[in-house]
Short mmCIF file of C-alpha atoms in Angstrom, two decimals:
data_model
loop_
_atom_site.label_atom_id
_atom_site.label_comp_id
_atom_site.label_asym_id
_atom_site.label_seq_id
_atom_site.Cartn_x
_atom_site.Cartn_y
_atom_site.Cartn_z
CA MET O 16 -2.39 -160.39 62.13
CA PRO O 17 -2.41 -160.19 58.10
CA ASP O 18 -0.16 -158.55 56.15
CA GLU O 19 0.45 -154.56 56.04
CA ILE O 20 -0.25 -153.32 52.01
CA ALA O 21 2.52 -151.07 51.41
CA LEU O 22 1.13 -148.14 49.76
CA PRO O 23 3.17 -145.98 47.21
CA PRO O 24 5.03 -142.72 47.85
CA SER O 25 2.55 -140.00 48.03
CA SER O 26 2.13 -137.87 44.64
CA SER O 27 2.86 -134.62 46.41
CA ALA O 28 6.58 -135.72 47.40
CA GLY O 29 8.89 -133.28 46.08
CA THR O 30 11.30 -136.07 45.72
CA ALA O 31 11.27 -139.76 44.57
CA ALA O 32 12.08 -142.27 47.15
CA PRO O 33 15.54 -143.37 47.02
CA GLY O 34 16.39 -146.00 44.13
CA GLU O 35 13.45 -144.56 42.53
CA LEU O 36 14.02 -142.90 39.31
CA ASP O 37 11.23 -140.17 37.58
CA GLU O 38 11.10 -141.02 33.76
CA PHE O 39 9.09 -137.82 33.15
CA ALA O 40 11.70 -135.42 35.30
CA GLY O 41 13.90 -134.20 32.23
CA ILE O 42 10.98 -133.32 30.07
CA GLU O 43 10.00 -129.59 30.23
CA PRO O 44 6.23 -128.34 29.79
CA PRO O 45 5.44 -127.35 26.38
CA ARG O 46 5.53 -123.89 25.20
CA ARG O 47 1.88 -121.97 24.36
CA MET O 48 2.32 -121.25 21.09
CA ARG O 49 0.47 -118.63 18.61
CA SER O 50 -1.92 -120.91 15.94
CA PRO O 51 -0.05 -120.34 12.75
CA ILE O 52 -3.71 -119.75 10.85
CA LEU O 53 -3.36 -116.27 12.84
CA ALA O 54 -0.19 -115.58 12.32
CA VAL O 55 -0.87 -115.89 8.66
CA LEU O 56 -3.44 -113.80 8.39
CA ALA O 57 -2.19 -110.83 10.55
CA ALA O 58 1.14 -111.36 8.17
CA LEU O 59 -1.17 -111.15 4.55
CA LEU O 60 -2.99 -108.09 6.99
CA ALA O 61 0.23 -106.02 7.38
CA GLY O 62 1.30 -106.60 3.68
CA TYR O 63 -2.03 -105.58 1.91
CA LEU O 64 -0.88 -102.24 3.74
CA MET O 65 2.10 -102.03 3.11
CA PHE O 66 1.51 -102.64 -0.40
CA HIS O 67 -1.81 -100.00 -0.41
CA LEU O 68 1.13 -97.48 1.41
CA ARG O 69 3.41 -97.43 -1.14
CA THR O 70 2.75 -94.77 -3.52
CA ASP O 71 1.89 -92.69 -0.55
CA LEU O 72 5.62 -94.06 0.55
CA VAL O 73 7.09 -93.07 -3.04
CA TYR O 74 5.48 -89.35 -2.82
CA TRP O 75 6.99 -88.71 0.65
CA LEU O 76 10.23 -89.07 -0.97
CA GLN O 77 9.83 -86.71 -3.38
CA GLY O 78 10.02 -83.79 -0.45
CA ARG O 79 13.57 -83.47 -0.99
CA ALA O 80 13.63 -82.79 -4.43
CA GLY O 81 10.39 -80.26 -4.97
CA PRO O 82 8.03 -79.81 -7.16
CA HIS O 83 8.43 -80.59 -10.72
CA ALA O 84 7.70 -77.51 -12.92
CA LEU O 85 5.39 -78.17 -15.87
CA GLY O 86 4.75 -74.98 -16.98
CA ASP O 87 1.57 -74.14 -19.27
CA ALA O 88 -0.84 -76.64 -19.17
CA ARG O 89 -1.70 -77.01 -22.69
CA LYS O 90 1.54 -77.52 -23.73
CA ALA O 91 2.17 -80.29 -20.96
CA LEU O 92 -0.13 -82.20 -22.16
CA LEU O 93 2.64 -83.15 -24.77
CA ALA O 94 4.79 -84.65 -21.93
CA LEU O 95 2.77 -84.97 -18.72
CA PRO O 96 4.91 -86.93 -16.22
CA PRO O 97 3.32 -90.39 -14.73
CA PRO O 98 1.23 -89.64 -12.25
CA ASN O 99 1.97 -89.81 -8.00
CA ARG O 100 4.46 -86.82 -9.09
CA PHE O 101 4.97 -83.66 -7.03
CA VAL O 102 4.36 -80.74 -10.02
CA THR O 103 3.45 -76.99 -10.70
CA LEU O 104 1.51 -75.99 -13.78
CA GLU O 105 -0.17 -72.98 -14.81
CA GLY O 106 -3.59 -72.64 -16.76
CA ALA O 107 -6.72 -71.31 -17.01
CA PRO O 108 -9.52 -72.70 -14.76
CA ASP O 109 -13.22 -73.39 -15.94
CA ARG O 110 -14.74 -71.46 -12.75
CA SER O 111 -17.70 -71.45 -14.17
CA ASN O 112 -18.56 -75.04 -14.82
CA ALA O 113 -16.61 -75.83 -11.55
CA ALA O 114 -17.96 -79.09 -9.24
CA LEU O 115 -18.48 -78.02 -5.51
CA LEU O 116 -18.12 -81.58 -3.65
CA ASP O 117 -19.25 -81.61 0.09
CA THR O 118 -16.90 -83.84 2.16
CA ARG O 119 -19.35 -86.00 4.79
CA GLY O 120 -17.89 -85.62 8.30
CA LYS O 121 -15.72 -82.59 7.57
CA ASP O 122 -16.76 -79.09 7.40
CA GLU O 123 -14.94 -78.31 4.49
CA PHE O 124 -15.67 -77.79 0.54
CA ARG O 125 -13.78 -78.79 -2.05
CA GLN O 126 -13.98 -77.66 -5.91
CA PHE O 127 -13.11 -79.64 -8.44
CA PHE O 128 -12.65 -77.63 -12.37
CA ARG O 129 -10.88 -78.53 -15.33
CA LEU O 130 -7.81 -76.44 -17.16
CA LEU O 131 -8.98 -74.78 -20.30
CA GLY O 132 -6.95 -75.84 -23.58
CA THR O 133 -6.22 -79.27 -22.11
CA ASN O 134 -9.16 -81.25 -23.67
CA SER O 135 -10.38 -81.94 -19.84
CA ARG O 136 -7.43 -84.29 -19.47
CA ILE O 137 -5.87 -82.16 -16.69
CA LEU O 138 -8.36 -81.10 -13.66
CA VAL O 139 -7.93 -79.63 -10.04
CA LEU O 140 -9.10 -80.84 -6.78
CA ARG O 141 -8.78 -77.83 -4.79
CA THR O 142 -9.84 -77.48 -0.64
CA TYR O 143 -11.24 -74.02 0.54
CA GLY O 144 -9.71 -72.42 2.78
CA SER O 145 -6.38 -74.58 2.40
CA LEU O 146 -4.83 -72.04 -0.01
CA PRO O 147 -4.27 -68.03 1.21
CA ASN O 148 -6.49 -65.98 -1.09
CA ALA O 149 -4.21 -64.55 -2.93
CA ARG O 150 -2.94 -67.69 -4.03
CA ALA O 151 -5.91 -69.05 -4.74
CA LEU O 152 -6.84 -66.23 -7.08
CA ARG O 153 -3.49 -67.18 -9.05
CA ASP O 154 -3.81 -69.17 -12.19
CA GLN O 155 -1.17 -71.19 -10.56
CA PHE O 156 -1.37 -74.58 -9.06
CA SER O 157 0.83 -76.94 -6.86
CA GLY O 158 0.00 -80.46 -5.57
CA ARG O 159 -0.10 -83.99 -6.43
CA LEU O 160 -0.54 -85.58 -9.58
CA ILE O 161 -3.16 -88.39 -9.59
CA GLY O 162 -5.10 -90.49 -11.98
CA PHE O 163 -8.83 -89.31 -12.44
CA HIS O 164 -9.45 -93.16 -12.21
CA ASP O 165 -7.84 -93.34 -8.66
CA LEU O 166 -10.26 -90.96 -7.47
CA SER O 167 -12.66 -92.72 -5.11
CA PHE O 168 -15.30 -90.86 -6.89
CA ALA O 169 -14.37 -90.89 -10.08
CA ASP O 170 -17.36 -92.55 -11.82
CA SER O 171 -19.90 -89.88 -9.71
CA ILE O 172 -18.01 -86.68 -10.85
CA ARG O 173 -17.65 -88.10 -14.63
CA GLU O 174 -21.80 -88.77 -14.92
CA TRP O 175 -22.44 -85.53 -13.48
CA PHE O 176 -19.92 -83.61 -15.79
CA ARG O 177 -21.83 -85.76 -18.32
CA THR O 178 -25.29 -84.82 -17.85
CA ARG O 179 -25.10 -81.10 -15.94
CA VAL O 180 -22.24 -79.55 -17.72
CA SER O 181 -22.02 -78.45 -21.17
CA ALA O 182 -19.12 -77.65 -23.02
CA THR O 183 -19.45 -74.61 -25.34
CA HIS O 184 -16.02 -74.50 -27.95
CA PHE O 185 -15.94 -71.05 -29.60
CA PHE O 186 -14.27 -71.07 -33.12
CA PRO O 187 -12.76 -68.96 -35.66
CA PRO O 188 -15.29 -67.78 -38.05
CA ALA O 189 -12.26 -68.23 -41.00
CA GLN O 190 -10.79 -71.30 -39.92
CA LEU O 191 -13.94 -73.36 -40.03
CA GLU O 192 -15.28 -71.73 -43.49
CA ALA O 193 -12.01 -73.20 -44.90
CA LYS O 194 -12.85 -76.64 -43.15
CA LEU O 195 -16.23 -76.72 -44.61
CA GLY O 196 -17.46 -79.59 -47.07
CA GLN O 197 -14.80 -81.85 -45.92
CA GLY O 198 -16.89 -84.16 -44.38
CA GLU O 199 -15.30 -84.83 -40.53
CA VAL O 200 -12.53 -82.55 -39.66
CA GLU O 201 -10.68 -81.70 -36.53
CA LEU O 202 -10.48 -78.09 -35.59
CA ASP O 203 -8.88 -76.66 -32.73
CA ASP O 204 -11.39 -74.06 -30.74
CA LEU O 205 -10.17 -70.54 -29.48
CA ALA O 206 -9.06 -72.51 -25.71
CA GLY O 207 -7.01 -74.82 -27.66
CA ASP O 208 -9.02 -77.73 -27.07
CA PRO O 209 -9.24 -80.07 -30.12
CA VAL O 210 -12.75 -80.59 -31.45
CA ARG O 211 -13.99 -83.26 -33.73
CA LEU O 212 -16.54 -82.24 -35.81
CA ARG O 213 -19.00 -84.37 -37.70
CA ALA O 214 -22.13 -83.82 -40.23
CA ASP O 215 -24.42 -83.72 -37.69
CA SER O 216 -22.55 -81.41 -34.98
CA ARG O 217 -24.85 -78.71 -34.32
CA LEU O 218 -23.44 -75.19 -34.68
CA ALA O 219 -24.68 -72.21 -33.37
CA LEU O 220 -23.30 -68.85 -35.94
CA ASP O 221 -23.93 -65.41 -34.41
CA LEU O 222 -23.92 -63.08 -36.81
CA VAL O 223 -23.59 -59.21 -36.52
CA PHE O 224 -24.61 -56.39 -38.49
CA PRO O 225 -22.59 -52.85 -37.68
CA ASP O 226 -24.42 -50.46 -39.29
CA GLN O 227 -28.08 -51.89 -38.84
CA VAL O 228 -29.98 -51.44 -36.03
CA ARG O 229 -33.17 -53.28 -34.19
CA LEU O 230 -36.11 -50.58 -32.72
CA THR O 231 -38.82 -51.56 -30.76
CA LEU O 232 -41.38 -48.78 -30.75
CA PRO O 233 -44.87 -48.67 -28.68
CA ARG O 234 -47.90 -49.16 -30.12
CA ASP O 235 -50.17 -46.54 -28.27
CA ARG O 236 -47.48 -44.01 -29.56
CA PHE O 237 -47.16 -45.55 -33.23
CA PRO O 238 -50.21 -47.48 -33.99
CA ILE O 239 -49.63 -47.25 -37.72
CA ALA O 240 -46.55 -49.13 -39.44
CA GLU O 241 -46.50 -46.53 -42.08
CA SER O 242 -46.21 -43.62 -40.09
CA ALA O 243 -43.60 -45.40 -37.76
CA ARG O 244 -41.55 -45.23 -41.10
CA ALA O 245 -41.79 -42.02 -41.96
CA THR O 246 -40.98 -40.65 -38.63
CA LEU O 247 -37.90 -42.87 -38.22
CA GLN O 248 -36.51 -41.53 -41.48
CA LYS O 249 -37.06 -38.30 -40.65
CA LEU O 250 -34.74 -39.02 -37.67
CA GLY O 251 -31.62 -40.00 -39.70
CA PHE O 252 -32.71 -44.05 -40.07
CA SER O 253 -32.68 -45.36 -44.04
CA ASP O 254 -33.90 -48.55 -44.85
CA ALA O 255 -36.73 -48.99 -42.41
CA ALA O 256 -38.54 -51.90 -42.65
CA PRO O 257 -40.82 -54.05 -40.23
CA VAL O 258 -39.99 -57.24 -39.17
CA ALA O 259 -41.23 -59.97 -37.82
CA LEU O 260 -41.59 -60.39 -33.82
CA PRO O 261 -39.32 -62.98 -31.97
CA VAL O 262 -42.14 -65.30 -31.49
CA ARG O 263 -43.13 -67.70 -33.78
CA LEU O 264 -46.83 -69.20 -33.25
CA PRO O 265 -48.38 -72.43 -34.86
CA ASP O 266 -51.62 -70.37 -35.11
CA PRO O 267 -51.40 -66.56 -34.22
CA ALA O 268 -55.17 -66.32 -34.52
CA GLY O 269 -55.33 -68.58 -31.21
CA PHE O 270 -53.23 -66.79 -28.88
CA TYR O 271 -53.25 -63.44 -26.91
CA LEU O 272 -49.59 -61.86 -27.72
CA LEU O 273 -48.63 -59.35 -24.51
CA TYR O 274 -45.57 -57.61 -24.08
CA GLY O 275 -44.12 -55.87 -20.94
CA ARG O 276 -41.17 -55.60 -18.23
CA PRO O 277 -41.87 -57.38 -15.36
CA ARG O 278 -40.00 -56.49 -12.26
CA PRO O 279 -36.58 -57.58 -11.69
CA GLU O 280 -37.03 -59.44 -8.73
CA LEU O 281 -40.60 -60.49 -10.03
CA ARG O 282 -39.07 -62.05 -13.57
CA ASP O 283 -38.33 -65.30 -12.79
CA ALA O 284 -41.32 -66.23 -11.22
CA VAL O 285 -43.41 -64.55 -13.62
CA GLU O 286 -42.08 -66.32 -16.17
CA HIS O 287 -42.68 -69.31 -14.11
CA ASN O 288 -45.94 -68.59 -13.33
CA LEU O 289 -46.91 -67.75 -17.35
CA LYS O 290 -45.32 -71.08 -18.04
CA ALA O 291 -47.60 -72.93 -15.89
CA LEU O 292 -50.66 -71.70 -17.66
CA SER O 293 -50.16 -74.32 -20.58
CA PRO O 294 -47.66 -76.13 -22.12
CA GLN O 295 -47.98 -74.04 -25.41
CA VAL O 296 -47.25 -71.12 -23.66
CA GLN O 297 -44.04 -68.93 -25.16
CA VAL O 298 -41.96 -66.85 -23.01
CA THR O 299 -39.55 -64.92 -25.27
CA PRO O 300 -37.04 -62.23 -24.52
CA ASP O 301 -37.18 -58.77 -26.61
CA PRO O 302 -33.70 -58.79 -28.84
CA ALA O 303 -33.59 -55.05 -28.40
CA ASP O 304 -34.63 -55.29 -24.47
CA PRO O 305 -34.20 -58.32 -22.85
CA ALA O 306 -35.79 -56.70 -19.81
CA GLN O 307 -38.91 -56.85 -21.91
CA ILE O 308 -40.77 -60.29 -22.53
CA TYR O 309 -42.83 -61.55 -24.79
CA ALA O 310 -45.88 -64.04 -23.99
CA ALA O 311 -47.88 -65.43 -26.07
CA ILE O 312 -51.18 -67.72 -24.46
CA PRO O 313 -53.19 -69.73 -26.04
CA LYS O 314 -56.52 -68.13 -26.23
CA SER O 315 -58.60 -71.30 -24.95
CA VAL O 316 -56.81 -70.16 -21.50
CA TYR O 317 -58.90 -67.39 -20.99
CA PRO O 318 -62.12 -67.64 -23.33
CA GLU O 319 -63.67 -64.24 -22.60
CA GLY O 320 -61.35 -62.36 -24.51
CA PRO O 321 -58.69 -59.96 -24.08
CA GLY O 322 -59.86 -58.33 -20.75
CA GLN O 323 -59.89 -61.41 -18.96
CA ALA O 324 -55.98 -62.28 -20.15
CA LEU O 325 -54.40 -58.07 -19.61
CA ARG O 326 -56.55 -58.87 -15.41
CA ALA O 327 -55.79 -62.58 -15.03
CA VAL O 328 -51.80 -61.91 -16.12
CA GLY O 329 -51.67 -58.95 -13.88
CA ASN O 330 -52.57 -61.23 -10.87
CA LEU O 331 -49.76 -63.51 -11.69
CA GLY O 332 -46.94 -60.80 -11.26
CA PHE O 333 -46.83 -59.81 -15.09
CA GLU O 334 -47.91 -56.12 -14.83
CA ASN O 335 -48.23 -53.25 -17.19
CA ALA O 336 -48.97 -56.03 -19.88
CA GLN O 337 -49.58 -54.27 -23.40
CA PRO O 338 -50.05 -55.41 -27.10
CA PRO O 339 -46.55 -56.10 -28.54
CA PRO O 340 -44.67 -53.28 -30.02
CA LEU O 341 -43.70 -52.03 -33.36
CA ALA O 342 -40.47 -53.92 -34.98
CA PHE O 343 -38.16 -52.53 -37.48
CA LEU O 344 -34.83 -53.40 -38.85
CA ALA O 345 -33.10 -49.94 -39.71
CA THR O 346 -29.50 -48.62 -41.74
CA LEU O 347 -27.91 -46.14 -39.40
CA PRO O 348 -24.92 -44.36 -40.82
CA VAL O 349 -21.70 -44.05 -38.15
CA GLY O 350 -21.13 -40.64 -38.73
CA ARG O 351 -24.99 -39.77 -38.06
CA ARG O 352 -25.32 -42.27 -34.86
CA ASP O 353 -24.70 -39.98 -31.69
CA ALA O 354 -27.24 -37.23 -33.10
CA THR O 355 -29.98 -39.45 -34.66
CA LEU O 356 -29.96 -41.55 -30.87
CA ASP O 357 -30.11 -38.35 -29.08
CA ALA O 358 -33.28 -37.39 -31.18
CA LEU O 359 -34.65 -40.83 -30.93
CA GLU O 360 -34.39 -40.36 -27.30
CA LYS O 361 -35.98 -36.91 -27.07
CA LEU O 362 -38.99 -38.32 -29.43
CA ASP O 363 -40.12 -41.04 -26.99
CA PRO O 364 -37.37 -42.94 -24.26
CA ARG O 365 -39.35 -46.08 -24.21
CA ILE O 366 -38.24 -46.72 -27.58
CA ALA O 367 -35.15 -50.20 -27.54
CA VAL O 368 -32.51 -49.86 -29.69
CA ALA O 369 -30.08 -52.78 -30.32
CA LEU O 370 -27.17 -53.60 -32.60
CA ARG O 371 -28.73 -56.33 -34.74
CA MET O 372 -27.80 -59.50 -34.24
CA GLU O 373 -29.11 -63.08 -35.45
CA THR O 374 -28.44 -66.59 -34.53
CA TYR O 375 -28.45 -69.51 -36.82
CA GLU O 376 -28.38 -72.84 -35.79
CA LYS O 377 -27.26 -75.42 -38.71
CA SER O 378 -25.37 -78.71 -38.63
CA PHE O 379 -21.96 -78.74 -40.21
CA GLY O 380 -22.91 -80.68 -42.76
CA GLU O 381 -25.85 -78.32 -43.66
CA LEU O 382 -22.83 -75.51 -43.45
CA GLY O 383 -20.78 -77.06 -46.11
CA GLN O 384 -24.27 -77.38 -48.78
CA GLN O 385 -24.58 -73.78 -47.71
CA ALA O 386 -21.60 -72.13 -47.84
CA ALA O 387 -21.87 -70.23 -50.83
CA GLY O 388 -24.64 -68.58 -49.99
CA LEU O 389 -23.74 -67.56 -46.55
CA ASP O 390 -21.41 -64.08 -46.01
CA PHE O 391 -18.95 -65.15 -43.07
CA THR O 392 -18.05 -61.64 -42.96
CA HIS O 393 -20.83 -60.84 -40.62
CA VAL O 394 -20.22 -64.01 -38.39
CA ALA O 395 -18.77 -62.64 -35.04
CA SER O 396 -18.35 -66.27 -33.20
CA ILE O 397 -19.38 -70.12 -34.03
CA LYS O 398 -20.21 -72.40 -31.46
CA LEU O 399 -20.34 -75.83 -30.75
CA ILE O 400 -22.05 -76.72 -27.36
CA GLU O 401 -21.97 -80.82 -26.13
CA PRO O 402 -22.05 -82.70 -23.36
CA LEU O 403 -18.63 -82.45 -21.12
CA ALA O 404 -17.05 -85.76 -21.15
CA ILE O 405 -13.65 -86.83 -19.17
CA PRO O 406 -11.22 -89.01 -20.84
CA ASP O 407 -10.27 -92.23 -18.99
CA ASP O 408 -6.79 -90.94 -19.20
CA ALA O 409 -7.31 -87.76 -17.58
CA GLN O 410 -5.20 -86.48 -14.91
CA VAL O 411 -6.10 -84.42 -10.93
CA LEU O 412 -4.16 -82.21 -9.35
CA VAL O 413 -4.96 -82.28 -5.93
CA GLU O 414 -3.85 -78.82 -4.86
CA GLY O 415 -1.73 -78.41 -1.75
CA ASP O 416 -1.11 -82.25 -1.51
CA THR O 417 2.50 -81.86 -0.59
CA PRO O 418 5.22 -84.43 0.04
CA SER O 419 5.40 -83.08 4.04
CA SER O 420 1.58 -83.63 4.54
CA TYR O 421 2.04 -87.53 4.44
CA TRP O 422 5.28 -87.31 7.33
CA TYR O 423 3.44 -89.89 9.19
CA VAL O 424 3.69 -92.90 5.98
CA PRO O 425 7.29 -93.88 6.93
CA LEU O 426 6.56 -94.32 10.50
CA MET O 427 3.38 -96.59 9.35
CA TYR O 428 5.57 -98.11 7.26
CA VAL O 429 8.44 -98.80 10.03
CA LEU O 430 5.42 -100.44 12.46
CA LEU O 431 3.82 -102.80 9.85
CA LEU O 432 7.32 -104.10 8.48
CA LEU O 433 7.95 -104.65 12.41
CA PHE O 434 4.81 -106.44 12.25
CA LEU O 435 5.08 -108.16 9.47
CA GLY O 436 8.10 -109.80 10.95
CA PHE O 437 7.07 -110.35 14.48
CA ASN O 438 4.26 -112.49 12.46
CA LEU O 439 6.79 -114.63 10.23
CA PHE O 440 8.46 -115.53 13.47
CA ALA O 441 5.78 -116.44 14.80
CA LEU O 442 4.77 -118.91 12.21
CA ARG O 443 8.49 -120.03 11.94
CA GLU O 444 8.04 -121.11 15.76
CA ALA O 445 4.71 -122.74 15.34
CA ARG O 446 6.21 -125.23 12.54
CA PRO O 447 7.64 -127.76 15.24
CA TRP O 448 4.16 -127.22 17.36
CA ARG O 449 2.59 -128.03 14.67
CA PHE O 450 4.18 -131.39 13.84
CA ALA O 451 5.14 -132.58 16.97
CA SER O 452 4.41 -135.82 18.92
CA SER O 453 1.03 -135.93 21.02
CA THR O 454 3.22 -136.61 24.11
CA ARG O 455 4.70 -132.90 24.09
#
């Protein structure tokens, strides 16, 4: 019989045959290691989140110190603290020009307004319903002070204020008169905001004449100007003189000029319908009685005559329109004011009387050239209307945003710190595996 072939011991045997050594017996199986790239990415993410939350953590640490009282916002401009401070200040809010913000995804609205007298450098962001009504009506604000540029909607809100809101600055007449003819000057308005006036800055001057009145008399009762003037003199008015109507037409002969009082609930609709007739239509309120309006309509719109025009404007809502009244300027002595006005009302209650007020629009340079001929004793107010611009160094007080509302930040910071440490340790452990031999 042929020699039998000796077979090696079965690999399923738990131990080697006596006298034989297993050269792999002392080698442990390799440990499963995390990828170093994944550990680096996780560590970078944790570091980024910690860096992003650092300002919130610093703000949370101010909770024990309490708010920093800044006092009046106008005086606080001289020593404003850096952003990310818990502060309290007082100031007059510009509620008329406030922006209402709708927070998407939340059932809440926020109001964004500036404080007067701060040159738009201090603004307030308030959430409706977050404060009691009594506190919301006070001109005192507490919250977190942040830079305007840190708002996520800074660019859009700056554009909204620039295009939608006009800042009206009122100046003391005596102070502005002293600056006339000096070229470009800087003057504080009545709210305390510094305003730079240039030669082309357009100013509106409101003039008031306390001893003069403007009267509007119905033409059906006073068809002739001379008889109306004689009647006014008998009642106690002096120096009565007819004045031009407040409607300036390029060609008076080519227009129908109508006068009337639309019903209050239809006034906006009447003005809209009249202006829609032609781009040349003019609608002007009566200075003596703003409820009455003048409507100048080109005759080309109604070529058949005044009857067609009256019927058509009546269908548009301008009912009971009539030809324009007579207008007079007259002097009314203070001592006889009450008796004269009572007699005028008994004569015809439709006669409208108003204190003479006029508005002139001039540039600052033109006022300097005409200063000698302008009587500032009749100037009641001077105003400049310009787009509202928010400066780059403006700060926003987020009202009600207290340090205690950031209680979750230290917890997140601890968790992120542990997560960062774990990934750094995993990265350290992954280094031997990366450079180990292929047999491992």
